[in-house]
């Protein structure tokens, strides 16, 4: 890992250049106006100092001047607004083919779960050149998943999912930080992002998979262990094809069954009761940890069969 001091971290993702160009522009703009003001202060201070012969011209209102120094900054900041918004939009819309990895923050470590099975702590292995989406939540307080070399940083919140995505562009090992003060060991909540060639990544995945069931398989086990299967499909809605479909709730709302909906339904079923079903599902809050919720979600997502009977 790069331990040298540098003003800019390495650029190792598809978002790096966008962020750096904007940052460089803001930096140059600020430097330009700061210098301009300093030079003028010194120059005018000397030229019109008390014992100078030169007399300042009588001041008078100049509309042209007023309009100029209103319009020019206005155009500049509106430009910056659209520029930065376009980058923000790019960062918040993850590609449909992005590979999904679950991240859980807890005091004080980062856990990652690959859908294929492997879990890691304070590390994340990703292939180069493929878009990666992180589905992140926290087990306790607010953390923030920060990979400087990728120019991405996203808060990780307890009780809901947040996301970020990137396409690594350079093989290597990069810093991972927690960027939100989260308690005594916050500064130790660090790790490594390992970007590998596709073939090496597949080898790593296969090697790591050997002793881990896939996330969906682990979820399926939980599904039967908690006897979800005894109701779902009959007295409760089937899970097949549920993910990302529209659901009519008993309180009249229609919602999309996304990650946060599934999470709420698992942990707090009464709040998301589907129209036409009895309120028999208990709350599983406190019985399932974040990893298990993710595994159940992965299992539910894997049930793509469009045999919905409600
Ligand atoms: Cu986790 Cu700071």
PDB file of N, CA and C in Angstrom, residues 38-56:
ATOM      1  N   UNK A  38      -5.277  39.865  -2.687  1.00  0.00           N
ATOM      2  CA  UNK A  38      -4.053  40.209  -1.953  1.00  0.00           C
ATOM      3  C   UNK A  38      -3.228  41.232  -2.717  1.00  0.00           C
ATOM      4  N   UNK A  39      -3.057  40.995  -4.021  1.00  0.00           N
ATOM      5  CA  UNK A  39      -2.257  41.905  -4.843  1.00  0.00           C
ATOM      6  C   UNK A  39      -2.888  43.295  -4.831  1.00  0.00           C
ATOM      7  N   UNK A  40      -4.206  43.362  -4.991  1.00  0.00           N
ATOM      8  CA  UNK A  40      -4.886  44.658  -5.009  1.00  0.00           C
ATOM      9  C   UNK A  40      -4.761  45.373  -3.662  1.00  0.00           C
ATOM     10  N   UNK A  41      -4.897  44.613  -2.567  1.00  0.00           N
ATOM     11  CA  UNK A  41      -4.790  45.218  -1.236  1.00  0.00           C
ATOM     12  C   UNK A  41      -3.416  45.863  -1.071  1.00  0.00           C
ATOM     13  N   UNK A  42      -2.382  45.104  -1.430  1.00  0.00           N
ATOM     14  CA  UNK A  42      -1.017  45.626  -1.266  1.00  0.00           C
ATOM     15  C   UNK A  42      -0.791  46.807  -2.202  1.00  0.00           C
ATOM     16  N   UNK A  43      -1.165  46.641  -3.465  1.00  0.00           N
ATOM     17  CA  UNK A  43      -0.925  47.695  -4.462  1.00  0.00           C
ATOM     18  C   UNK A  43      -1.660  48.985  -4.101  1.00  0.00           C
ATOM     19  N   UNK A  44      -2.948  48.891  -3.798  1.00  0.00           N
ATOM     20  CA  UNK A  44      -3.728  50.093  -3.494  1.00  0.00           C
ATOM     21  C   UNK A  44      -3.284  50.713  -2.170  1.00  0.00           C
ATOM     22  N   UNK A  45      -2.885  49.843  -1.234  1.00  0.00           N
ATOM     23  CA  UNK A  45      -2.400  50.341   0.054  1.00  0.00           C
ATOM     24  C   UNK A  45      -1.158  51.186  -0.122  1.00  0.00           C
ATOM     25  N   UNK A  46      -0.269  50.737  -1.027  1.00  0.00           N
ATOM     26  CA  UNK A  46       0.956  51.508  -1.266  1.00  0.00           C
ATOM     27  C   UNK A  46       0.658  52.766  -2.072  1.00  0.00           C
ATOM     28  N   UNK A  47      -0.128  52.613  -3.093  1.00  0.00           N
ATOM     29  CA  UNK A  47      -0.356  53.722  -4.010  1.00  0.00           C
ATOM     30  C   UNK A  47      -1.079  54.890  -3.324  1.00  0.00           C
ATOM     31  N   UNK A  48      -2.034  54.566  -2.496  1.00  0.00           N
ATOM     32  CA  UNK A  48      -2.806  55.644  -1.860  1.00  0.00           C
ATOM     33  C   UNK A  48      -2.487  55.768  -0.376  1.00  0.00           C
ATOM     34  N   UNK A  49      -1.255  55.447   0.004  1.00  0.00           N
ATOM     35  CA  UNK A  49      -0.892  55.591   1.421  1.00  0.00           C
ATOM     36  C   UNK A  49      -0.956  57.061   1.807  1.00  0.00           C
ATOM     37  N   UNK A  50      -0.961  57.316   3.112  1.00  0.00           N
ATOM     38  CA  UNK A  50      -1.277  58.665   3.600  1.00  0.00           C
ATOM     39  C   UNK A  50      -0.389  59.751   2.986  1.00  0.00           C
ATOM     40  N   UNK A  51       0.927  59.482   2.857  1.00  0.00           N
ATOM     41  CA  UNK A  51       1.810  60.549   2.391  1.00  0.00           C
ATOM     42  C   UNK A  51       1.977  60.571   0.874  1.00  0.00           C
ATOM     43  N   UNK A  52       1.160  59.821   0.192  1.00  0.00           N
ATOM     44  CA  UNK A  52       1.326  59.752  -1.258  1.00  0.00           C
ATOM     45  C   UNK A  52       0.766  61.004  -1.921  1.00  0.00           C
ATOM     46  N   UNK A  53       1.343  61.317  -3.092  1.00  0.00           N
ATOM     47  CA  UNK A  53       0.866  62.467  -3.868  1.00  0.00           C
ATOM     48  C   UNK A  53      -0.440  62.117  -4.590  1.00  0.00           C
ATOM     49  N   UNK A  54      -0.508  60.805  -4.960  1.00  0.00           N
ATOM     50  CA  UNK A  54      -1.671  60.402  -5.759  1.00  0.00           C
ATOM     51  C   UNK A  54      -2.947  60.505  -4.945  1.00  0.00           C
ATOM     52  N   UNK A  55      -3.971  61.028  -5.529  1.00  0.00           N
ATOM     53  CA  UNK A  55      -5.273  61.102  -4.857  1.00  0.00           C
ATOM     54  C   UNK A  55      -6.204  60.094  -5.515  1.00  0.00           C
ATOM     55  N   UNK A  56      -6.920  59.325  -4.719  1.00  0.00           N
ATOM     56  CA  UNK A  56      -7.871  58.396  -5.341  1.00  0.00           C
ATOM     57  C   UNK A  56      -8.932  59.175  -6.113  1.00  0.00           C
TER      58      UNK A  56
END
